[in-house]
Amino acid sequence: DYVNEDVYWKYCRNYDYSDCPIYKGDSSGGCYLTSACVYAKGLSDDCYELQTLRNYRDGWLKSSEEGKRLIEQYYKIAPKIVSSINETKDSKSVYEMIYEKMVKPCVSFIEKNEFKKALDLYSEMTLKLEKEYC
């Protein structure tokens, strides 16, 4: 949502995200969940995993004040995390770890309607990423 179509097609689609001006540290964007799916796993931006996470965010998570606060916090911190990860030599392996240890399990919890477990895992992993990359 923060990248216009021209920038996406020119810099981001099927590109090493370190070449993309949005993911080079521009505070206007950067989502490590999307990066984990698209960059590390080669999935599309509308893949099942991201659609599931977005529906969870826009439904269950947004329905509470705590959820709204966490969403707001994510949009502030995620671009910093993405920028820092992208500056590492092993960024792809970091995103693969995020996919395996965060995206896949959270999607599994959501599929089972274990929304609180998804939230707990998300919060734990985000805190670890923040400590390591911010």
Coordinates of N, CA and C in Angstrom, one line a residue:
D1 N 0.8 -1.2 0.0 CA 0.0 0.0 0.0 C 0.9 1.3 0.0
Y2 N 2.1 1.2 0.4 CA 2.9 2.4 0.5 C 3.9 2.5 -0.7
V3 N 3.8 1.6 -1.7 CA 4.6 1.7 -2.9 C 3.6 1.8 -4.1
N4 N 3.9 2.8 -4.9 CA 3.0 2.9 -6.1 C 3.4 1.9 -7.1
E5 N 2.6 1.6 -8.0 CA 2.8 0.5 -9.0 C 4.0 0.7 -9.8
D6 N 4.4 1.9 -10.2 CA 5.6 2.1 -11.1 C 6.8 1.8 -10.3
V7 N 6.9 2.2 -9.0 CA 8.1 1.9 -8.2 C 8.2 0.4 -8.0
Y8 N 7.0 -0.2 -7.7 CA 7.0 -1.7 -7.4 C 7.5 -2.4 -8.7
W9 N 7.0 -2.2 -9.8 CA 7.4 -2.9 -11.0 C 8.9 -2.6 -11.4
K10 N 9.3 -1.4 -11.2 CA 10.7 -1.0 -11.6 C 11.7 -1.5 -10.6
Y11 N 11.5 -1.4 -9.3 CA 12.5 -1.7 -8.3 C 12.3 -3.0 -7.5
C12 N 11.0 -3.3 -7.2 CA 10.8 -4.3 -6.2 C 10.4 -5.7 -6.6
R13 N 9.6 -5.8 -7.7 CA 9.2 -7.1 -8.1 C 10.3 -7.9 -8.7
N14 N 10.5 -9.1 -8.1 CA 11.6 -10.0 -8.5 C 13.0 -9.3 -8.4
Y15 N 13.1 -8.4 -7.5 CA 14.4 -7.7 -7.4 C 15.0 -8.0 -6.0
D16 N 16.3 -7.9 -5.9 CA 16.9 -7.9 -4.6 C 16.4 -6.7 -3.9
Y17 N 15.8 -6.8 -2.7 CA 15.2 -5.7 -2.1 C 16.2 -4.7 -1.6
S18 N 17.5 -5.0 -1.6 CA 18.5 -4.0 -1.3 C 18.6 -3.0 -2.4
D19 N 18.1 -3.3 -3.6 CA 18.1 -2.3 -4.7 C 16.9 -1.5 -4.7
C20 N 15.9 -1.8 -3.9 CA 14.6 -1.1 -3.9 C 14.7 0.1 -3.0
P21 N 14.3 1.3 -3.5 CA 14.4 2.5 -2.7 C 13.5 2.5 -1.5
I22 N 12.5 1.8 -1.5 CA 11.5 1.7 -0.3 C 12.2 0.9 0.8
Y23 N 12.9 -0.2 0.4 CA 13.4 -1.0 1.5 C 14.8 -0.7 1.9
K24 N 15.4 0.4 1.3 CA 16.7 0.8 1.7 C 16.7 1.7 2.9
G25 N 15.7 1.7 3.7 CA 15.7 2.5 4.9 C 14.7 3.7 4.9
D26 N 14.0 3.9 3.8 CA 13.0 4.9 3.7 C 12.0 4.6 4.8
S27 N 11.8 5.6 5.7 CA 10.9 5.3 6.8 C 9.4 5.3 6.4
S28 N 9.1 5.5 5.1 CA 7.7 5.4 4.6 C 7.2 4.0 4.4
G29 N 8.1 3.0 4.5 CA 7.6 1.6 4.3 C 8.6 0.6 4.8
G30 N 8.2 -0.7 4.5 CA 9.0 -1.8 4.9 C 8.3 -2.7 5.9
C31 N 8.0 -3.9 5.5 CA 7.3 -4.9 6.3 C 8.1 -6.2 6.3
Y32 N 8.6 -6.6 7.4 CA 9.4 -7.8 7.5 C 8.6 -9.1 7.2
L33 N 7.3 -9.0 7.4 CA 6.4 -10.2 7.1 C 6.3 -10.3 5.6
T34 N 6.1 -9.2 4.9 CA 6.0 -9.3 3.4 C 7.4 -9.7 2.9
S35 N 8.5 -9.1 3.4 CA 9.8 -9.4 2.9 C 10.1 -10.9 3.1
A36 N 9.7 -11.5 4.2 CA 9.9 -12.9 4.5 C 9.2 -13.7 3.4
C37 N 8.0 -13.4 3.0 CA 7.2 -14.1 2.0 C 7.7 -13.9 0.6
V38 N 7.9 -12.6 0.3 CA 8.2 -12.2 -1.1 C 9.7 -12.4 -1.4
Y39 N 10.5 -11.9 -0.6 CA 12.0 -11.9 -0.9 C 12.6 -13.3 -0.6
A40 N 12.3 -13.8 0.6 CA 12.9 -15.1 1.0 C 12.3 -16.3 0.3
K41 N 11.0 -16.3 0.2 CA 10.3 -17.5 -0.3 C 9.8 -17.3 -1.8
G42 N 9.9 -16.1 -2.3 CA 9.5 -16.0 -3.7 C 8.0 -16.0 -3.9
L43 N 7.2 -15.8 -2.9 CA 5.8 -15.8 -3.0 C 5.3 -14.4 -3.5
S44 N 4.1 -14.3 -3.9 CA 3.5 -13.1 -4.4 C 3.1 -12.2 -3.2
D45 N 2.9 -11.0 -3.4 CA 2.4 -10.1 -2.4 C 1.0 -10.4 -1.9
D46 N 0.3 -11.1 -2.7 CA -1.1 -11.5 -2.3 C -1.2 -13.0 -2.1
C47 N 0.0 -13.6 -1.6 CA 0.0 -15.0 -1.3 C -1.0 -15.4 -0.2
Y48 N -1.2 -16.6 0.0 CA -2.2 -17.1 1.0 C -1.7 -16.6 2.4
E49 N -0.4 -16.7 2.7 CA 0.1 -16.4 4.0 C -0.2 -14.9 4.3
L50 N 0.2 -14.0 3.4 CA 0.0 -12.6 3.6 C -1.5 -12.2 3.7
Q51 N -2.3 -12.8 2.8 CA -3.7 -12.6 2.9 C -4.3 -13.0 4.3
T52 N -3.9 -14.1 4.8 CA -4.3 -14.6 6.1 C -3.9 -13.6 7.2
L53 N -2.6 -13.2 7.2 CA -2.1 -12.3 8.2 C -2.9 -10.9 8.1
R54 N -3.1 -10.5 6.9 CA -3.8 -9.2 6.7 C -5.3 -9.3 7.2
N55 N -5.9 -10.4 6.9 CA -7.3 -10.6 7.4 C -7.3 -10.6 8.9
Y56 N -6.4 -11.3 9.5 CA -6.3 -11.3 10.9 C -6.1 -9.9 11.5
R57 N -5.2 -9.2 10.9 CA -4.9 -7.8 11.3 C -6.2 -6.9 11.2
D58 N -6.8 -7.0 10.1 CA -8.0 -6.1 9.8 C -9.2 -6.6 10.5
G59 N -9.2 -7.8 11.0 CA -10.4 -8.4 11.7 C -10.2 -8.4 13.2
W60 N -9.7 -9.6 13.6 CA -9.5 -9.8 15.1 C -8.7 -8.8 15.8
L61 N -7.5 -8.5 15.2 CA -6.6 -7.6 15.9 C -7.1 -6.2 16.0
K62 N -7.7 -5.7 14.9 CA -8.2 -4.3 15.0 C -9.4 -4.2 15.9
S63 N -10.0 -5.3 16.3 CA -11.2 -5.2 17.1 C -10.9 -4.8 18.6
S64 N -9.7 -4.7 19.0 CA -9.4 -4.4 20.4 C -8.4 -3.2 20.4
E65 N -8.4 -2.5 21.5 CA -7.5 -1.3 21.7 C -6.1 -1.8 21.7
E66 N -5.8 -2.9 22.3 CA -4.4 -3.5 22.3 C -4.0 -3.8 20.9
G67 N -4.9 -4.4 20.2 CA -4.6 -4.7 18.8 C -4.3 -3.5 17.9
K68 N -5.1 -2.5 18.1 CA -4.9 -1.2 17.3 C -3.5 -0.6 17.7
R69 N -3.2 -0.7 19.0 CA -1.9 -0.2 19.4 C -0.7 -1.0 18.9
L70 N -0.8 -2.3 18.8 CA 0.2 -3.1 18.2 C 0.4 -2.9 16.7
I71 N -0.7 -2.7 16.0 CA -0.6 -2.4 14.6 C 0.1 -1.1 14.4
E72 N -0.2 -0.1 15.2 CA 0.4 1.2 15.1 C 1.9 1.1 15.4
Q73 N 2.2 0.3 16.4 CA 3.6 0.1 16.7 C 4.4 -0.6 15.6
Y74 N 3.7 -1.6 15.0 CA 4.3 -2.3 13.9 C 4.7 -1.4 12.8
Y75 N 3.8 -0.5 12.4 CA 4.1 0.4 11.3 C 5.3 1.4 11.6
K76 N 5.5 1.6 12.9 CA 6.6 2.5 13.3 C 7.9 1.7 13.3
I77 N 7.9 0.5 13.7 CA 9.2 -0.2 13.9 C 9.6 -1.1 12.8
A78 N 8.6 -1.6 12.0 CA 8.9 -2.6 10.9 C 9.9 -2.0 9.9
P79 N 9.7 -0.8 9.5 CA 10.6 -0.2 8.5 C 12.1 -0.2 9.0
K80 N 12.2 0.1 10.3 CA 13.6 0.1 10.9 C 14.2 -1.3 10.9
I81 N 13.4 -2.2 11.2 CA 13.9 -3.6 11.2 C 14.2 -4.0 9.8
V82 N 13.4 -3.8 8.9 CA 13.7 -4.1 7.5 C 14.9 -3.5 7.0
S83 N 15.1 -2.2 7.3 CA 16.3 -1.5 6.8 C 17.5 -2.1 7.4
S84 N 17.5 -2.5 8.7 CA 18.7 -3.1 9.3 C 18.9 -4.5 8.8
I85 N 17.9 -5.2 8.6 CA 18.1 -6.6 8.0 C 18.7 -6.5 6.6
N86 N 18.2 -5.6 5.8 CA 18.7 -5.4 4.5 C 20.1 -5.0 4.4
E87 N 20.7 -4.5 5.4 CA 22.1 -4.1 5.5 C 23.0 -5.2 5.9
T88 N 22.4 -6.3 6.3 CA 23.2 -7.5 6.6 C 23.6 -8.3 5.4
K89 N 24.7 -9.1 5.5 CA 25.1 -9.9 4.4 C 24.2 -11.1 4.2
D90 N 23.5 -11.5 5.3 CA 22.7 -12.7 5.2 C 21.2 -12.4 5.4
S91 N 20.8 -11.3 4.7 CA 19.4 -10.8 4.9 C 18.4 -11.9 4.4
K92 N 18.7 -12.6 3.4 CA 17.7 -13.6 2.9 C 17.5 -14.7 4.0
S93 N 18.6 -15.1 4.6 CA 18.5 -16.2 5.7 C 17.7 -15.6 6.9
V94 N 17.8 -14.3 7.2 CA 17.1 -13.7 8.3 C 15.6 -13.8 7.9
Y95 N 15.3 -13.4 6.7 CA 13.9 -13.4 6.3 C 13.3 -14.8 6.2
E96 N 14.2 -15.8 5.8 CA 13.7 -17.2 5.8 C 13.4 -17.6 7.2
M97 N 14.2 -17.2 8.2 CA 14.0 -17.5 9.6 C 12.6 -16.9 10.1
I98 N 12.4 -15.7 9.7 CA 11.1 -15.0 10.0 C 10.0 -15.8 9.4
Y99 N 10.1 -16.2 8.2 CA 9.0 -17.0 7.6 C 8.8 -18.3 8.3
E100 N 9.8 -19.0 8.6 CA 9.7 -20.3 9.3 C 9.2 -20.2 10.7
K101 N 9.7 -19.2 11.5 CA 9.5 -19.2 12.9 C 8.3 -18.2 13.3
M102 N 7.9 -17.4 12.3 CA 6.9 -16.4 12.6 C 5.7 -16.5 11.7
V103 N 5.9 -16.4 10.4 CA 4.8 -16.4 9.4 C 4.1 -17.7 9.4
K104 N 4.8 -18.8 9.2 CA 4.1 -20.1 9.1 C 3.4 -20.5 10.4
P105 N 4.0 -20.4 11.6 CA 3.3 -20.7 12.8 C 2.1 -19.8 13.1
C106 N 2.2 -18.5 12.8 CA 1.1 -17.6 13.0 C 0.0 -17.9 12.1
V107 N 0.2 -18.2 10.8 CA -0.8 -18.6 9.9 C -1.5 -19.9 10.4
S108 N -0.7 -20.8 10.9 CA -1.3 -22.1 11.4 C -2.2 -21.8 12.6
F109 N -1.8 -20.9 13.5 CA -2.6 -20.6 14.7 C -3.9 -19.9 14.2
I110 N -3.8 -19.0 13.2 CA -5.0 -18.3 12.7 C -6.0 -19.3 12.1
E111 N -5.4 -20.2 11.3 CA -6.3 -21.2 10.7 C -7.1 -22.0 11.7
K112 N -6.5 -22.2 12.9 CA -7.2 -23.0 14.0 C -8.0 -22.1 14.9
N113 N -8.1 -20.8 14.5 CA -8.8 -19.8 15.4 C -8.1 -19.6 16.7
E114 N -6.8 -19.9 16.8 CA -6.0 -19.6 18.0 C -5.4 -18.3 17.9
F115 N -6.3 -17.3 17.9 CA -5.8 -15.9 17.6 C -4.9 -15.3 18.7
K116 N -5.1 -15.7 19.9 CA -4.2 -15.2 21.0 C -2.8 -15.8 20.9
K117 N -2.7 -17.1 20.5 CA -1.4 -17.7 20.3 C -0.7 -17.0 19.2
A118 N -1.4 -16.7 18.1 CA -0.7 -15.9 17.0 C -0.2 -14.6 17.5
L119 N -1.0 -13.9 18.3 CA -0.6 -12.6 18.8 C 0.6 -12.8 19.8
D120 N 0.6 -13.8 20.6 CA 1.7 -14.0 21.5 C 3.0 -14.3 20.8
L121 N 2.9 -15.1 19.7 CA 4.1 -15.4 19.0 C 4.6 -14.2 18.2
Y122 N 3.7 -13.5 17.6 CA 4.0 -12.2 16.9 C 4.7 -11.3 17.8
S123 N 4.2 -11.1 19.0 CA 4.7 -10.1 20.0 C 6.1 -10.5 20.4
E124 N 6.3 -11.8 20.7 CA 7.6 -12.3 21.1 C 8.7 -12.2 20.0
M125 N 8.3 -12.5 18.8 CA 9.3 -12.4 17.7 C 9.6 -11.0 17.4
T126 N 8.6 -10.1 17.4 CA 8.8 -8.7 17.1 C 9.7 -8.1 18.1
L127 N 9.6 -8.4 19.4 CA 10.4 -7.9 20.4 C 11.9 -8.4 20.2
K128 N 12.1 -9.6 19.8 CA 13.4 -10.1 19.5 C 14.0 -9.4 18.3
L129 N 13.2 -9.2 17.3 CA 13.7 -8.5 16.1 C 14.1 -7.1 16.4
E130 N 13.3 -6.4 17.2 CA 13.5 -5.0 17.6 C 14.8 -4.9 18.4
K131 N 15.0 -5.8 19.4 CA 16.3 -5.8 20.1 C 17.5 -6.1 19.3
E132 N 17.4 -6.9 18.3 CA 18.5 -7.3 17.5 C 18.8 -6.2 16.4
Y133 N 17.7 -5.6 15.8 CA 17.9 -4.8 14.6 C 17.6 -3.3 14.8
C134 N 17.2 -2.9 15.9 CA 17.0 -1.5 16.1 C 17.9 -0.8 17.1

